[in-house]
Tab-separated table of C-alpha atoms in Angstrom:
chain	number	residue	atom	x	y	z
J	1090	MET	CA	-21.973	7.548	-13.565
J	1091	LEU	CA	-19.150	5.764	-11.766
J	1092	SER	CA	-19.084	6.102	-7.984
J	1093	PRO	CA	-16.181	8.189	-6.594
J	1094	HIS	CA	-15.211	5.087	-4.596
J	1095	LEU	CA	-14.480	3.209	-7.838
J	1096	THR	CA	-12.893	5.793	-10.125
J	1097	ASP	CA	-9.341	5.156	-8.885
J	1098	LEU	CA	-9.623	1.372	-8.801
J	1099	ARG	CA	-8.235	-0.776	-11.581
J	1100	LEU	CA	-10.357	-3.626	-12.905
J	1101	TYR	CA	-8.154	-6.236	-11.263
J	1102	GLU	CA	-8.450	-4.383	-7.939
J	1103	ARG	CA	-12.245	-4.467	-8.172
J	1104	PHE	CA	-12.033	-8.192	-8.810
J	1105	CYS	CA	-9.810	-8.586	-5.735
J	1106	LEU	CA	-12.398	-6.835	-3.554
J	1107	LEU	CA	-15.075	-9.250	-4.748
J	1108	ALA	CA	-12.869	-12.325	-4.414
J	1109	LEU	CA	-11.615	-11.705	-0.850
J	1110	ARG	CA	-13.612	-12.468	2.297
J	1111	ASP	CA	-14.226	-9.155	4.000
J	1112	GLU	CA	-13.344	-9.983	7.605
J	1113	GLU	CA	-10.909	-12.873	7.199
J	1114	GLY	CA	-9.064	-11.371	4.245
J	1115	THR	CA	-8.739	-14.800	2.621
J	1116	ILE	CA	-9.604	-15.774	-0.942
J	1117	ALA	CA	-13.199	-16.879	-1.439
J	1118	VAL	CA	-12.869	-18.287	-4.983
J	1119	SER	CA	-11.012	-21.240	-6.449
J	1120	PHE	CA	-7.856	-20.664	-8.497
J	1121	PHE	CA	-7.696	-16.979	-7.714
J	1122	ASN	CA	-4.444	-16.452	-9.639
J	1123	HIS	CA	-5.893	-17.660	-12.931
J	1124	ALA	CA	-9.015	-15.543	-12.497
J	1125	LEU	CA	-6.831	-12.558	-11.635
J	1126	ALA	CA	-4.738	-13.224	-14.739
J	1127	GLY	CA	-7.953	-12.996	-16.775
J	1128	ALA	CA	-8.669	-9.628	-15.170
J	1129	LEU	CA	-5.176	-8.391	-16.031
J	1130	ILE	CA	-5.461	-9.444	-19.674
J	1131	ALA	CA	-8.914	-7.864	-19.840
J	1132	GLU	CA	-7.610	-4.566	-18.518
J	1133	LEU	CA	-4.710	-4.502	-20.972
J	1134	ILE	CA	-7.159	-5.111	-23.820
J	1135	LEU	CA	-9.488	-2.337	-22.672
J	1136	ARG	CA	-6.586	0.082	-22.264
J	1137	GLY	CA	-5.472	-0.567	-25.829
J	1138	ARG	CA	-2.155	-2.089	-24.802
J	1139	VAL	CA	-2.848	-5.619	-25.998
J	1140	ARG	CA	-4.543	-7.132	-29.041
J	1141	VAL	CA	-5.893	-10.650	-29.388
J	1142	SER	CA	-6.187	-12.231	-32.829
J	1143	SER	CA	-9.722	-13.102	-33.904
J	1144	ASP	CA	-8.789	-16.552	-35.249
J	1145	LYS	CA	-8.732	-19.795	-33.315
J	1146	LYS	CA	-5.109	-19.282	-32.286
J	1147	ARG	CA	-6.024	-16.276	-30.076
J	1148	LEU	CA	-2.491	-14.916	-30.290
J	1149	VAL	CA	-1.644	-11.974	-28.046
J	1150	ASP	CA	0.545	-9.095	-29.168
J	1151	LEU	CA	1.469	-5.710	-27.737
J	1152	ALA	CA	-0.453	-2.899	-29.420
J	1153	SER	CA	1.251	-0.172	-27.379
J	1154	SER	CA	4.090	-0.186	-24.872
J	1155	ALA	CA	3.102	3.141	-23.309
J	1156	PRO	CA	3.273	2.685	-19.511
J	1157	LEU	CA	0.024	2.644	-17.565
J	1158	GLU	CA	1.857	3.845	-14.448
J	1159	ASN	CA	0.679	0.781	-12.572
J	1160	HIS	CA	3.319	-1.608	-11.262
J	1161	LEU	CA	1.443	-4.837	-12.007
J	1162	LEU	CA	-0.007	-3.939	-15.401
J	1163	ASP	CA	3.335	-2.566	-16.555
J	1164	GLU	CA	5.029	-5.764	-15.383
J	1165	CYS	CA	2.582	-7.797	-17.463
J	1166	MET	CA	3.254	-5.642	-20.516
J	1167	GLY	CA	6.976	-6.055	-19.935
J	1168	LEU	CA	6.637	-9.848	-19.999
J	1169	ILE	CA	4.870	-9.707	-23.365
J	1170	ALA	CA	7.374	-7.205	-24.769
J	1171	GLU	CA	10.352	-9.359	-23.733
J	1172	ASP	CA	8.996	-12.482	-25.427
J	1173	LYS	CA	10.240	-12.758	-29.007
J	1174	LYS	CA	7.534	-15.249	-29.979
J	1175	ALA	CA	3.785	-14.665	-30.249
J	1176	ARG	CA	1.941	-16.612	-27.540
J	1177	ASN	CA	-1.736	-17.406	-27.178
J	1178	LEU	CA	-4.177	-16.399	-24.454
J	1179	LYS	CA	-3.795	-19.693	-22.600
J	1180	THR	CA	-0.040	-19.204	-22.338
J	1181	TRP	CA	-0.312	-15.653	-21.025
J	1182	ILE	CA	-3.049	-16.563	-18.550
J	1183	GLY	CA	-0.667	-19.174	-17.160
J	1184	ARG	CA	2.324	-16.826	-17.099
J	1185	PHE	CA	0.455	-13.971	-15.455
J	1186	ALA	CA	-0.966	-16.397	-12.898
J	1187	SER	CA	2.597	-17.476	-12.088
J	1188	ILE	CA	3.960	-13.964	-11.451
J	1189	LYS	CA	5.916	-14.019	-8.211
J	1190	ASP	CA	3.989	-12.562	-5.247
J	1191	LEU	CA	0.974	-11.939	-7.509
J	1192	GLN	CA	-1.543	-11.636	-4.674
J	1193	GLU	CA	0.626	-9.151	-2.804
J	1194	LYS	CA	1.168	-7.084	-5.955
J	1195	ALA	CA	-2.537	-7.111	-6.823
J	1196	THR	CA	-3.595	-5.919	-3.370
J	1197	ARG	CA	-0.774	-3.431	-2.802
J	1198	GLY	CA	-2.691	-0.429	-4.108
J	1199	LEU	CA	-5.784	-1.350	-2.088
J	1200	CYS	CA	-3.662	-1.475	1.060
J	1201	GLN	CA	-1.998	1.844	0.250
J	1202	ARG	CA	-5.436	3.455	-0.125
J	1203	GLY	CA	-6.545	2.110	3.248
J	1204	ILE	CA	-9.180	-0.213	1.773
J	1205	LEU	CA	-7.473	-3.446	2.809
J	1206	ASN	CA	-4.976	-4.164	5.555
J	1207	LYS	CA	-2.078	-6.558	5.074
J	1208	GLU	CA	-1.751	-8.874	8.077
J	1209	HIS	CA	-0.023	-12.111	9.007
J	1210	ALA	CA	-2.289	-14.752	10.503
J	1211	LYS	CA	-1.449	-18.082	12.119
J	1212	VAL	CA	-2.849	-21.319	10.720
J	1213	LEU	CA	-3.239	-24.058	13.342
J	1214	PHE	CA	-1.132	-21.831	15.612
J	1215	VAL	CA	1.986	-22.842	13.656
J	1216	PHE	CA	2.017	-21.732	10.038
J	1217	SER	CA	1.828	-18.087	9.027
J	1218	ARG	CA	-0.036	-16.739	6.014
J	1219	THR	CA	-0.729	-13.275	4.671
J	1220	VAL	CA	-4.335	-12.099	4.706
J	1221	TYR	CA	-5.994	-8.894	3.553
J	1222	PRO	CA	-9.048	-8.029	5.690
J	1223	GLU	CA	-11.210	-5.158	4.520
J	1224	ILE	CA	-11.028	-2.014	6.648
J	1225	ASP	CA	-12.945	0.370	4.371
J	1226	PRO	CA	-16.065	-1.352	3.013
J	1227	ALA	CA	-17.269	1.652	0.977
J	1228	PRO	CA	-15.559	0.767	-2.355
J	1229	GLU	CA	-16.795	-2.831	-2.372
J	1230	GLN	CA	-20.293	-1.737	-1.342
J	1231	ALA	CA	-20.309	0.770	-4.212
J	1232	LEU	CA	-19.155	-1.973	-6.583
J	1233	LEU	CA	-21.835	-4.420	-5.422
J	1234	LYS	CA	-24.492	-1.728	-5.718
J	1235	ARG	CA	-23.375	-1.005	-9.273
J	1236	LEU	CA	-23.401	-4.700	-10.202
J	1237	GLU	CA	-26.844	-5.131	-8.663
J	1238	THR	CA	-28.203	-2.224	-10.693
J	1239	ILE	CA	-26.712	-3.624	-13.900
J	1240	ILE	CA	-27.873	-7.211	-13.399
J	1241	PHE	CA	-31.317	-6.605	-11.934
J	1242	SER	CA	-32.384	-3.865	-14.329
J	1243	ASP	CA	-33.091	-3.940	-18.046
J	1244	ALA	CA	-30.895	-1.032	-19.090
J	1245	PRO	CA	-30.276	-1.313	-22.851
J	1246	GLU	CA	-26.521	-0.672	-22.631
J	1247	VAL	CA	-23.696	-1.620	-20.288
J	1248	GLU	CA	-20.258	-0.029	-19.997
J	1249	PRO	CA	-17.404	-2.297	-21.210
J	1250	GLU	CA	-15.679	-2.237	-17.806
J	1251	ASP	CA	-18.910	-3.334	-16.134
J	1252	ALA	CA	-19.298	-6.159	-18.663
J	1253	VAL	CA	-15.788	-7.328	-17.769
J	1254	ILE	CA	-16.475	-7.366	-14.029
J	1255	VAL	CA	-19.772	-9.212	-14.531
J	1256	SER	CA	-17.990	-11.752	-16.763
J	1257	LEU	CA	-15.241	-12.380	-14.228
J	1258	ALA	CA	-17.629	-12.514	-11.270
J	1259	ASN	CA	-19.990	-14.837	-13.132
J	1260	ALA	CA	-17.201	-17.215	-14.200
J	1261	ASN	CA	-16.041	-17.526	-10.586
J	1262	ARG	CA	-19.512	-17.806	-8.987
J	1263	ILE	CA	-19.019	-14.558	-7.126
J	1264	LEU	CA	-22.413	-13.297	-8.249
J	1265	GLU	CA	-24.124	-16.199	-6.485
J	1266	LEU	CA	-22.140	-15.524	-3.316
J	1267	ALA	CA	-22.995	-11.826	-3.419
J	1268	PHE	CA	-26.664	-11.885	-4.429
J	1269	GLY	CA	-27.851	-15.439	-3.774
J	1270	ARG	CA	-28.248	-18.358	-6.157
J	1271	LYS	CA	-32.007	-17.941	-6.536
J	1272	ARG	CA	-31.854	-14.266	-7.534
J	1273	ILE	CA	-29.009	-14.863	-9.988
J	1274	LYS	CA	-30.815	-17.841	-11.543
J	1275	GLN	CA	-33.724	-15.549	-12.388
J	1276	ARG	CA	-31.380	-13.195	-14.256
J	1277	ARG	CA	-29.361	-15.745	-16.215
J	1278	GLN	CA	-30.552	-14.446	-19.585
J	1279	ARG	CA	-29.576	-10.898	-18.649
J	1280	ILE	CA	-26.135	-12.040	-17.472
J	1281	LYS	CA	-25.671	-14.008	-20.702
J	1282	GLN	CA	-26.400	-10.866	-22.718
J	1283	ILE	CA	-23.868	-8.895	-20.697
J	1284	VAL	CA	-20.986	-11.373	-20.839
J	1285	GLU	CA	-21.476	-12.041	-24.553
J	1286	GLY	CA	-21.272	-8.350	-25.382
J	1287	ASP	CA	-24.857	-7.941	-26.606
J	1288	LEU	CA	-25.358	-4.814	-24.496
J	1289	VAL	CA	-22.212	-2.897	-25.420
J	1290	GLY	CA	-21.687	-0.737	-28.480
J	1291	ASN	CA	-20.389	-2.180	-31.742
J	1292	ALA	CA	-17.053	-0.420	-31.249
J	1293	THR	CA	-16.317	-2.385	-28.076
J	1294	ARG	CA	-17.999	-5.706	-28.881
J	1295	GLU	CA	-14.799	-7.187	-30.313
J	1296	VAL	CA	-12.969	-6.116	-27.166
J	1297	ILE	CA	-15.566	-7.834	-24.975
J	1298	GLU	CA	-15.335	-10.985	-27.092
J	1299	SER	CA	-11.578	-11.075	-26.540
J	1300	ILE	CA	-12.062	-10.513	-22.830
J	1301	GLN	CA	-14.656	-13.254	-22.633
J	1302	ALA	CA	-12.214	-15.573	-24.396
J	1303	ALA	CA	-9.630	-14.727	-21.734
J	1304	VAL	CA	-12.138	-15.505	-18.974
J	1305	VAL	CA	-13.012	-18.835	-20.585
J	1306	VAL	CA	-9.337	-19.714	-21.019
J	1307	GLY	CA	-8.723	-18.931	-17.344
J	1308	ALA	CA	-11.558	-21.245	-16.332
J	1309	VAL	CA	-10.277	-24.021	-18.620
J	1310	VAL	CA	-6.728	-23.712	-17.248
J	1311	ALA	CA	-8.063	-23.862	-13.693
J	1312	SER	CA	-10.096	-26.971	-14.534
J	1313	ALA	CA	-7.010	-28.604	-16.021
J	1314	VAL	CA	-5.149	-27.960	-12.776
J	1315	VAL	CA	-7.956	-29.696	-10.854
J	1316	THR	CA	-7.897	-32.696	-13.180
J	1317	ALA	CA	-4.134	-33.060	-12.910
J	1318	THR	CA	-4.116	-33.038	-9.092
């Protein structure tokens, strides 16, 4: 059963909580925007708004244009709807990652709920940057507790949303930061089963495979950025 602290949080908001340093409010993972773009695609797939072709092209198309009543997710759907040509996952990961003010838009709801606080901090006493320190730790603690239960138990099934969060956190080394490298190393086989969809029902396995493809694409795009710089 999902904790009351998590029921109102979107998948991408849960990822934000894991990816931000609690006190400093700064990003703790590399290439946050691309990882966040993977979370956005994953959520659109789970909500039945987006389909991904099963062939090597991994083309994305809009399955439904019904609004999700979420400013960021609806903006993402709008971008897909406005494009007259079918694009692949890699393209949409890049476009979502390039959305103007993406970090501010992704954390807006968390700030409105009083979970994060938007602040402006000085860097070297000269430059200003926006940070999002955590002021209500309960939702992230509930999320970490849920992830710990999933990873360090042998439950035969995992909810699709939980599989998505584990996939995203694993791809960005958040699990090691949260639970320690040694503990995570001992559960690598379990994590592999989760991210590959072995522990979800047949009805959602294809969805998880598409999500995992999005996560992989995000990681590849981020690596390409590193190589080019």
